[in-house]
Coordinates of C-alpha atoms in Angstrom, one line a residue:
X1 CA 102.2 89.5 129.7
X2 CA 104.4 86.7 128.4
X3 CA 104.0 83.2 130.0
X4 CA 107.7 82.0 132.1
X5 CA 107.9 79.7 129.9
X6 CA 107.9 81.9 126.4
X7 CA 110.8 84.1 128.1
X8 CA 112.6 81.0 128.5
X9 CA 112.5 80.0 124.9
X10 CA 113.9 83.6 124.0
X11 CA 117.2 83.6 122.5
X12 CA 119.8 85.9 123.8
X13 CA 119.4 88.0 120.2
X14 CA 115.5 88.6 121.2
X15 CA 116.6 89.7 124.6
X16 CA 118.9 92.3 123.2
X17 CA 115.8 93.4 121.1
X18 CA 113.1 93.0 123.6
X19 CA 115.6 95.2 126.0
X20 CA 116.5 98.1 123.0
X21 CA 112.4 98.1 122.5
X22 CA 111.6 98.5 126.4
X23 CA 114.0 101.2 126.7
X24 CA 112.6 102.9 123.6
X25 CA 108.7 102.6 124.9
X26 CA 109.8 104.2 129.0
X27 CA 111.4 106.9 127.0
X28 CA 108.4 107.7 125.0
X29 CA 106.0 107.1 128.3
X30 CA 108.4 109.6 129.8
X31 CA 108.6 112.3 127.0
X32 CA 105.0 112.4 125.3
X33 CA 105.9 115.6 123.6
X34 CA 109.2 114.2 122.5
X35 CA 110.4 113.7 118.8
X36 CA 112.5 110.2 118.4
X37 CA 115.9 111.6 116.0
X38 CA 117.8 108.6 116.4
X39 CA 116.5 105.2 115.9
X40 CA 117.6 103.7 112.6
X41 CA 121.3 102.8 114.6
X42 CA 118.8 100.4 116.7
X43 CA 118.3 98.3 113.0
X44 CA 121.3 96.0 113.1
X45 CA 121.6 92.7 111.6
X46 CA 120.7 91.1 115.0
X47 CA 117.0 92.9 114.7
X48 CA 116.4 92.4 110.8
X49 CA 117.4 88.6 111.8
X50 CA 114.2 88.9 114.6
X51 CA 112.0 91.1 111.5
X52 CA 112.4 88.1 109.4
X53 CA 111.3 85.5 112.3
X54 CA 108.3 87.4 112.7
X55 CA 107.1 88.0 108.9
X56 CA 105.4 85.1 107.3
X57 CA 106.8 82.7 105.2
X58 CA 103.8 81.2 103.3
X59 CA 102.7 84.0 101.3
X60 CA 102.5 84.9 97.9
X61 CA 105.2 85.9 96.1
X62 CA 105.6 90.3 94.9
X63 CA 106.7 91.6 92.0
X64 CA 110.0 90.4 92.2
X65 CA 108.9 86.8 92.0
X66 CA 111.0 86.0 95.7
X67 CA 109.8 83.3 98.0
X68 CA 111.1 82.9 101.3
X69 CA 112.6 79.5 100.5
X70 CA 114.8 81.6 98.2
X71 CA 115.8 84.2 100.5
X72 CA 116.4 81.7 102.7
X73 CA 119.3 80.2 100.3
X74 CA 121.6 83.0 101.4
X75 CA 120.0 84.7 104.4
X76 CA 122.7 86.2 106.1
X77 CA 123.9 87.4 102.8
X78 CA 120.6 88.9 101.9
X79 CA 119.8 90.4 105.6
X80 CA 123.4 92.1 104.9
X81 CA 122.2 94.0 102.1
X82 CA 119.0 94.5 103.0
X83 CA 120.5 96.7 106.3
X84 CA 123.4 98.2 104.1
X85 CA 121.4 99.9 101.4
X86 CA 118.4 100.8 104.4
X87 CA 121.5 102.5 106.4
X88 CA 122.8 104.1 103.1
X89 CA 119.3 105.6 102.2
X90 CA 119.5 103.7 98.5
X91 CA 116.6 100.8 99.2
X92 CA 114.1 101.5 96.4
X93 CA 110.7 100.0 98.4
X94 CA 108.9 98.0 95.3
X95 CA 105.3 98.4 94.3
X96 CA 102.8 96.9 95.7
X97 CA 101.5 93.4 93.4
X98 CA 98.3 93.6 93.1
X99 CA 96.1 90.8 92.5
X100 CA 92.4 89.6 92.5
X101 CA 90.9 86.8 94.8
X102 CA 87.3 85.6 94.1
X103 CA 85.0 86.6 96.6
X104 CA 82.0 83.7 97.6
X105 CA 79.3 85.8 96.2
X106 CA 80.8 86.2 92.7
X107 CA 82.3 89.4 92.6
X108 CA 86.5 90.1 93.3
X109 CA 88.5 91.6 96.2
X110 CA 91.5 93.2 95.5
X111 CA 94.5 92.5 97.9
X112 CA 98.3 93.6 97.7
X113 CA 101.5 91.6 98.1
X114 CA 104.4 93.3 98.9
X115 CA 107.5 91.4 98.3
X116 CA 108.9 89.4 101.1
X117 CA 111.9 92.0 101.4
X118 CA 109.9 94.8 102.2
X119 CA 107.8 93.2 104.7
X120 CA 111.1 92.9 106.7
X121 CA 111.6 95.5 106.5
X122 CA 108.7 97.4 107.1
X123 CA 108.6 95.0 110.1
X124 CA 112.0 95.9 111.5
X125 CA 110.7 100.0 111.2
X126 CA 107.2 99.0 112.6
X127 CA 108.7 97.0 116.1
X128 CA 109.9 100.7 116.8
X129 CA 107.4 102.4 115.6
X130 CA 105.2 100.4 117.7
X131 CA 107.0 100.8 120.7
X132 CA 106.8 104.2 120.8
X133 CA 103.0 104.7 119.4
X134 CA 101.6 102.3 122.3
X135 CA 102.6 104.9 124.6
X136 CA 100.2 106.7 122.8
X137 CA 97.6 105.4 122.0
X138 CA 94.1 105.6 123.6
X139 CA 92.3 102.8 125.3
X140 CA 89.5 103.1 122.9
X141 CA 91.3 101.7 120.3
X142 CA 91.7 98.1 119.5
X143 CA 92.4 97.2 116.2
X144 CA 95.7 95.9 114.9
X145 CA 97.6 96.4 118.7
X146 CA 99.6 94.1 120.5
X147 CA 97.4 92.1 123.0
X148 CA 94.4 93.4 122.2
X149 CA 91.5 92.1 120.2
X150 CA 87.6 92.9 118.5
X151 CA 86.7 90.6 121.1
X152 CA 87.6 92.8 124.1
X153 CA 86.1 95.6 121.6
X154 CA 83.3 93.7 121.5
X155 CA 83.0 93.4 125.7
X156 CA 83.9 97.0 126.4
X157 CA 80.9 98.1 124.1
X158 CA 78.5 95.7 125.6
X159 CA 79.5 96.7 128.8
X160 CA 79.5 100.1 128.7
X161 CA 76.2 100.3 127.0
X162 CA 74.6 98.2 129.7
X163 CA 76.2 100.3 132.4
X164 CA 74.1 103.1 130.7
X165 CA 71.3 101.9 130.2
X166 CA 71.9 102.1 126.5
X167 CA 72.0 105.6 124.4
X168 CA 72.7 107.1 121.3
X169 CA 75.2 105.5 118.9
X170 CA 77.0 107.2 116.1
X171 CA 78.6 104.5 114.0
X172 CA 81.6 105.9 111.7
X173 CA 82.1 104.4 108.4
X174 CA 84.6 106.2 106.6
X175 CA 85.1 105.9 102.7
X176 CA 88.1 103.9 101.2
X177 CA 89.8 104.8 104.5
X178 CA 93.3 102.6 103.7
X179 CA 93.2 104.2 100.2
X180 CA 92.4 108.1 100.8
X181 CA 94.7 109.1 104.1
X182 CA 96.5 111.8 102.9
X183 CA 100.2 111.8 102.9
X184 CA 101.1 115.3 104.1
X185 CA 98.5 114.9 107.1
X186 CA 100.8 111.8 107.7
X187 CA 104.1 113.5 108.2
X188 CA 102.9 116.2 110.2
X189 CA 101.4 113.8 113.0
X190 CA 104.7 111.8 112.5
X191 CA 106.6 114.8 112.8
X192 CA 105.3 114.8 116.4
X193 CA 107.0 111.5 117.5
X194 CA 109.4 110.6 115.0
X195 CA 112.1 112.6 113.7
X196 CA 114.7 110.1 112.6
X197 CA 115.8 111.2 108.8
X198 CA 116.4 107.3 107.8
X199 CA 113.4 106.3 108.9
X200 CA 111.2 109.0 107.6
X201 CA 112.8 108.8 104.4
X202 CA 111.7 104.9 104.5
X203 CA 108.2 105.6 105.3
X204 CA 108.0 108.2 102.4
X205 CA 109.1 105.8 100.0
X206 CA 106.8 103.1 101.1
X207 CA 103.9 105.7 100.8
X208 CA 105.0 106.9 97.6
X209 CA 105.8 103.1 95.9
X210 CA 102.2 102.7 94.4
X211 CA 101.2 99.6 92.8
X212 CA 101.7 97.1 90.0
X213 CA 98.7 96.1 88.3
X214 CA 98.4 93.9 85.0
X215 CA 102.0 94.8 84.4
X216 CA 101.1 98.8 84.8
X217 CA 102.5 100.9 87.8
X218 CA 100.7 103.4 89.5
X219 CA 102.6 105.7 92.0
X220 CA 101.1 106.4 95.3
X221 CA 99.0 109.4 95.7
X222 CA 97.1 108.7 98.7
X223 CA 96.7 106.0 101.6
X224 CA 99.0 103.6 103.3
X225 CA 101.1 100.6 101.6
X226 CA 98.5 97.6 100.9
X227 CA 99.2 94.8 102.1
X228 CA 102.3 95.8 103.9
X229 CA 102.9 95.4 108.1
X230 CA 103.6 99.0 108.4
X231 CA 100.2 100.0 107.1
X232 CA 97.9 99.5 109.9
X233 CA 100.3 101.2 112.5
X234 CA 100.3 104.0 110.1
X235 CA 96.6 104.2 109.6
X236 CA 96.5 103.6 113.7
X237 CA 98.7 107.0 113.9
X238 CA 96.3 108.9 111.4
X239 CA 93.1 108.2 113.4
X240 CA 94.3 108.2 116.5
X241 CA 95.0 112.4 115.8
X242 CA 91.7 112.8 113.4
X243 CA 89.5 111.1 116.0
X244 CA 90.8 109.4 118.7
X245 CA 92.2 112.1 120.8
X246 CA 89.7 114.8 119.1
X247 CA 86.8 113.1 120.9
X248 CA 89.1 112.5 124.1
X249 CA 89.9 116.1 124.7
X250 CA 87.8 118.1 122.9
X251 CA 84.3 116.2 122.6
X252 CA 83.9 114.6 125.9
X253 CA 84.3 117.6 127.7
X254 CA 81.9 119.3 126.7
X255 CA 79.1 116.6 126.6
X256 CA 76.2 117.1 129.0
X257 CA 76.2 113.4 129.8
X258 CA 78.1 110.3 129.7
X259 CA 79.9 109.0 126.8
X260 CA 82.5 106.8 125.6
X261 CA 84.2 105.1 121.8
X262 CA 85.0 102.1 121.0
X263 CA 87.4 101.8 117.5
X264 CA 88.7 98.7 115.9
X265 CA 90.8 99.8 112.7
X266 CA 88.6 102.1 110.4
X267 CA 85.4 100.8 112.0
X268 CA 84.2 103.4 115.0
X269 CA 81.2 103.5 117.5
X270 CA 80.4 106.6 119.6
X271 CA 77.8 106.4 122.2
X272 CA 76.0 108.8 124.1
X273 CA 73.6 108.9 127.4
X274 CA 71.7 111.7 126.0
X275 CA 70.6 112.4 122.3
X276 CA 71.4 116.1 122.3
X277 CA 74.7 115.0 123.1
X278 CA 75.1 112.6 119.9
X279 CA 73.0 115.1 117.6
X280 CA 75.5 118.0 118.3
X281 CA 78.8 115.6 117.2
X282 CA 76.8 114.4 114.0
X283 CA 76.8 117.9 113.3
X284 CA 80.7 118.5 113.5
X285 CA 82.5 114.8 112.5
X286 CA 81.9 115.4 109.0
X287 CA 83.4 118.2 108.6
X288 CA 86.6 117.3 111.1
X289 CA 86.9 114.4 108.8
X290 CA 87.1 116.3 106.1
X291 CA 89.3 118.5 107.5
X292 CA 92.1 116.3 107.2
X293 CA 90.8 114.3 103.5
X294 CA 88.4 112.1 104.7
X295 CA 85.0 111.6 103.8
X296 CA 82.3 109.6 105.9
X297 CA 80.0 107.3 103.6
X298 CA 76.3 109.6 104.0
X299 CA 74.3 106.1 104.3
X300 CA 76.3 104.1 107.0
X301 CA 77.4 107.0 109.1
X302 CA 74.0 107.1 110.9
X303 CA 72.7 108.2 114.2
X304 CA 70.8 104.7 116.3
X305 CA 68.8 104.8 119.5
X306 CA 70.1 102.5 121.4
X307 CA 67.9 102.4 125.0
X308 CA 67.0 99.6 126.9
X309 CA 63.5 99.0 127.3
X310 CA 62.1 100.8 130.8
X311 CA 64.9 103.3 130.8
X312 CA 63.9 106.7 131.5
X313 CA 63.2 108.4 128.2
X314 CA 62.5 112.0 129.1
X315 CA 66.1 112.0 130.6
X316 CA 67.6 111.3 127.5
X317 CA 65.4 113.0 124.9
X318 CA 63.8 109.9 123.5
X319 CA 60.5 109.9 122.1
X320 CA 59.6 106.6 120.3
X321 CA 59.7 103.4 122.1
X322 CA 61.8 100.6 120.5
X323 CA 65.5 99.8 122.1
X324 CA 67.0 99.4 118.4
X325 CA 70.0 97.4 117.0
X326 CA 73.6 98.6 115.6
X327 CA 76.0 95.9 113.7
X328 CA 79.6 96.5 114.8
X329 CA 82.3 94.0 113.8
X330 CA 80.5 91.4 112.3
X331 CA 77.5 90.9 115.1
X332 CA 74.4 92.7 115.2
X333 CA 73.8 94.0 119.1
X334 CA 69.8 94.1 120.6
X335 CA 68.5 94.6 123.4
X336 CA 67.3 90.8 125.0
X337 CA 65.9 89.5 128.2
X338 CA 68.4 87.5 130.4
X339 CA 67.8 83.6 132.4
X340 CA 66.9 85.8 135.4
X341 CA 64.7 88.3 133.6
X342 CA 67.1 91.3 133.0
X343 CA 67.4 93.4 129.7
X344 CA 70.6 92.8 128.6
X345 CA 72.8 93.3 125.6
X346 CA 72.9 90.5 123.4
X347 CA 74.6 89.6 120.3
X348 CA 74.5 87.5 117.4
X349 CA 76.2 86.7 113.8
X350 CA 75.1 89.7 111.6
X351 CA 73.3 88.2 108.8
X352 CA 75.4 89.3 105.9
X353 CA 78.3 87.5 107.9
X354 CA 76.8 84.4 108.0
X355 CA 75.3 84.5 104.4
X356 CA 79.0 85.3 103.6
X357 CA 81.0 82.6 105.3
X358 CA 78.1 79.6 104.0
X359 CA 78.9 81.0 100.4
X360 CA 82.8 81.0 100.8
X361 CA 81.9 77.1 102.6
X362 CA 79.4 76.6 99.4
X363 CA 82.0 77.5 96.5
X364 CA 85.2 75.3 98.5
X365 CA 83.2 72.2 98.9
X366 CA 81.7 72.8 95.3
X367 CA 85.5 73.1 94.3
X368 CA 87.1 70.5 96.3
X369 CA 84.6 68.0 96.0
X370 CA 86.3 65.5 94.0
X371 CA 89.3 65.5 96.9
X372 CA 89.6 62.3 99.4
X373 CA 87.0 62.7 101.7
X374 CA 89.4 62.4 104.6
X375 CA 91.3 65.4 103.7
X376 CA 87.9 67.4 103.2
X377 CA 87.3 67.1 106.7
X378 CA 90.4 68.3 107.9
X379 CA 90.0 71.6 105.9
X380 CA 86.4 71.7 107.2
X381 CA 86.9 70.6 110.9
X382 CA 90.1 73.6 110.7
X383 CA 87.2 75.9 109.1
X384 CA 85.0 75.8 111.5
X385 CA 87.1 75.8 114.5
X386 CA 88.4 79.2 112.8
X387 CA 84.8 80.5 112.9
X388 CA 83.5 79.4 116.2
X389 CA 86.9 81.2 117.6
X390 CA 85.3 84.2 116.3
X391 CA 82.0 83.8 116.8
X392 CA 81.2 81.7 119.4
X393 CA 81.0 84.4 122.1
X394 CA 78.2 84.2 124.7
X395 CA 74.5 84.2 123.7
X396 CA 75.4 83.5 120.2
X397 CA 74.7 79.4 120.5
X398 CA 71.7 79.7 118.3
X399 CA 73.7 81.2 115.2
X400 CA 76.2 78.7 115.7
X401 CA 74.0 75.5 115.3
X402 CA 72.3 77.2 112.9
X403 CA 76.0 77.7 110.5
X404 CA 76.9 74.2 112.0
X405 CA 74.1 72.4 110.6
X406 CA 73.8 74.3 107.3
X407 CA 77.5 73.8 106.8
X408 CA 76.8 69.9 107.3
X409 CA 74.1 70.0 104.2
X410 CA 76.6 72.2 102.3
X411 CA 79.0 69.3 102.3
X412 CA 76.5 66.7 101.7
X413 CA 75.0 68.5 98.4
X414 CA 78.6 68.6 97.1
X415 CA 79.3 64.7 97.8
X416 CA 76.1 64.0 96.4
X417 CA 77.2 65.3 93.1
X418 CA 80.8 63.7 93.0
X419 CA 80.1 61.9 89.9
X420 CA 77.4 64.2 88.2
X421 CA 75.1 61.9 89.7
X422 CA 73.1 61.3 93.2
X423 CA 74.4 58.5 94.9
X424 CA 75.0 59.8 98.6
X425 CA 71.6 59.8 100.2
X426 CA 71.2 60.8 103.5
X427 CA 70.9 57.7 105.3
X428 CA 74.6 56.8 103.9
X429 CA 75.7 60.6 104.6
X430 CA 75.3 60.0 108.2
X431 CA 77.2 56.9 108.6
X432 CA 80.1 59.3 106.8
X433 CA 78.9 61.6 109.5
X434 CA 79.7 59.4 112.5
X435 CA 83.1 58.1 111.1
X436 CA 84.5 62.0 110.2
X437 CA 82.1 64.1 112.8
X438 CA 82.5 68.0 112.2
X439 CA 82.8 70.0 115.3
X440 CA 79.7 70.9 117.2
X441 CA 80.4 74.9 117.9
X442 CA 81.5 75.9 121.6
X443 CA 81.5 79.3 123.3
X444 CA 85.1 80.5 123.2
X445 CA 84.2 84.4 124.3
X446 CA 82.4 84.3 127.7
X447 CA 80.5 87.8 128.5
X448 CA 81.0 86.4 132.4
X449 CA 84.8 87.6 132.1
X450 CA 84.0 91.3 131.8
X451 CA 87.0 93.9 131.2
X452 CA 87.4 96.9 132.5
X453 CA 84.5 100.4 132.1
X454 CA 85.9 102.3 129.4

């Protein structure tokens, strides 16, 4: 809910909008069958003027070389446009740039940069979108939603696993998800809820732009625009009808005992009180994934036993003792004894995670070494604040010192060599130390505030 204070700040413009969007979402809580045929007329200048607040400025330029600073030369004239030739049906959505970024352990990661023009406008189609979908959606989703988080992901797992005692997991990895959605799939679950022509026609186009690599475009066969706002609504819609609502109303039903999901994006946990339960929907995902042109990766889609230690066994069909551990969003989860004595569910930094974020620390200060040493620890005070907002949930203190205090050597190794030469022993590194301190890390995530049993 929005502070007093935010709706204050609101200018009469982003009333009108927040007003046209709240009438659109009770109409789409009050007709869940219904198919939304007019929409586009709610895209007016006033709303691509609120798209453009909300898409960031500070990214890379796409393929047609545009910075906001230039946009921004002639806004109202290029907002004009922009909403004539959308209305009109004759805006040509651009390939996607793509482009390589250096990854910490050597190897490249391919991202896409959509030009700043598209992302308006893909925002301005995804506030509706959005405002009709999140009547829709399930509470076991969490990824890429308005006010919600992997953190509360995070709790709702933990706490519904303790609640259980523990049981059967069946993690979901799903190949090249982003990249293999079908398209036809696509428009027949947005046939369902959205049956404006203009904005179909938009979303077609943006499916079918491709990309721009090296000077060489390739068309768009298969999955959602990269890089661009619209896509993870998209891939929200296209799970939430392969998965989400599959195991709400068909798979739960017919499961002897308890279970619930948990999804963030394309990254999915099932868990089960008994193991008959969990064997039965191995047996069957597959194939529904398939179904609709997706295929689960054989080695990461796995079945885990997940029981705390003195639960009954016989119950749920366990024969081995061992309570096991699952990774899910970039913590490993065990089983662990409490302060007072309890088995509990504990969590920590998975260890490819933090071997990950000390390289990307490793190669920065190996590359900005040579910078004043002042503004090295601004950049290194803001990076670990950013990873102790992640991370620094509640039994996770150890990991943290330990990232803390390996980070701290990191940058010392790389002052060291400043010159090609040793000349910052220790002794003088911790008089730097005490003049520019790095943050000690902090639980921001407290396991005491517990959300609601899924």
């Amino acid at each position: 809910m929005e502070s007093f204070e935010g709706q204050m700040k609101r200018t009469p413009s982003q009333e009108t909008i927040s007003t046209k969007l709240e009438r659109i979402a009770n109409q789409a809580s009050k007709y869940p069958e219904q198919a939304f045929t007019t929409l586009a007329h709610h895209i007016d200048i006033e709303w691509l003027r609120e798209a453009y607040r909300r898409t960031r400025k500070d990214g890379a330029a796409g393929v047609d070389g545009q910075t906001a600073s230039d946009y921004e030369r002639d806004l109202e004239g290029n907002l004009g446009s922009l909403l004539d030739r959308f209305k009109a049906g004759t805006y040509r959505a651009p390939p996607v740039l793509r482009v390589y970024i250096p990854k910490a352990d050597g190897t490249r990661r391919p991202i896409g940069i959509p030009t700043l023009e598209d992302k308006i406008l893909q925002r301005a189609v995804s506030m509706i979108l959005e405002a009709i979908y999140e009547q829709d959606f399930l509470d076991c989703s969490y990824g890429f939603r308005p006010r919600r988080s992997a953190h509360q992901a995070l709790e709702v797992i933990r706490n519904g696993l303790m609640d259980m005692r523990g049981g059967w997991l069946l993690e979901i990895d799903i190949k090249s998800y982003f990249d293999t959605l079908e398209h036809r799939h696509m428009r027949d679950f947005l046939d369902k809820r959205v049956g404006d022509g203009v904005i179909r026609r938009m979303i077609h186009k943006w499916l079918k732009a491709g990309v721009m690599e090296a000077g060489e475009l390739r068309e768009g066969e298969a999955g959602t625009p990269q890089g661009g706002v619209i896509s993870p609504l998209l891939a929200n819609v296209y799970l939430h009808e392969v998965l989400d609502g599959w195991f709400e109303t068909e798979v739960r039903r017919r499961m002897r005992g308890q279970s619930f999901m948990v999804r963030y994006a394309d990254d999915a946990v099932l868990v089960f009180e008994r193991k008959d339960d969990a064997e039965r929907v191995m047996e069957v995902i597959g194939r529904r994934f398939a179904k609709y042109g997706l295929e689960l990766h054989p080695d990461k889609t796995c079945l885990v036993e997940f029981v705390a230690p003195g639960a009954s066994r016989r119950r749920r069909g366990g024969d081995e003792d061992g309570p096991g551990s699952f990774d899910l969003l970039g913590f490993t989860h065990m089983w662990g004894k409490s302060r007072k004595g309890n088995w509990v569910v504990q969590r920590k930094t998975a260890k490819g995670r933090l071997a990950r974020a000390l390289q990307h620390m490793t190669s920065w200060c190996r590359r900005n070494r040579h910078r004043a040493v002042k503004e090295q620890h601004k950049v290194l005070c803001w990076k670990l604040r950013g990873y102790y907002g992640y991370y620094g949930i509640t039994g996770n203190a150890r990991a943290l010192e330990r990232y803390w205090d390996e980070v701290t050597r990191i940058w010392h190794k790389w002052l060291n060599r400043r010159s090609g030469r040793k000349h910052m022993r220790w002794e003088r590194f911790k008089l730097l130390l005490a003049r520019y301190p790095l943050p000690r890390p902090r639980i921001v995530h407290s396991a005491l505030r517990r959300p609601a049993n899924p």
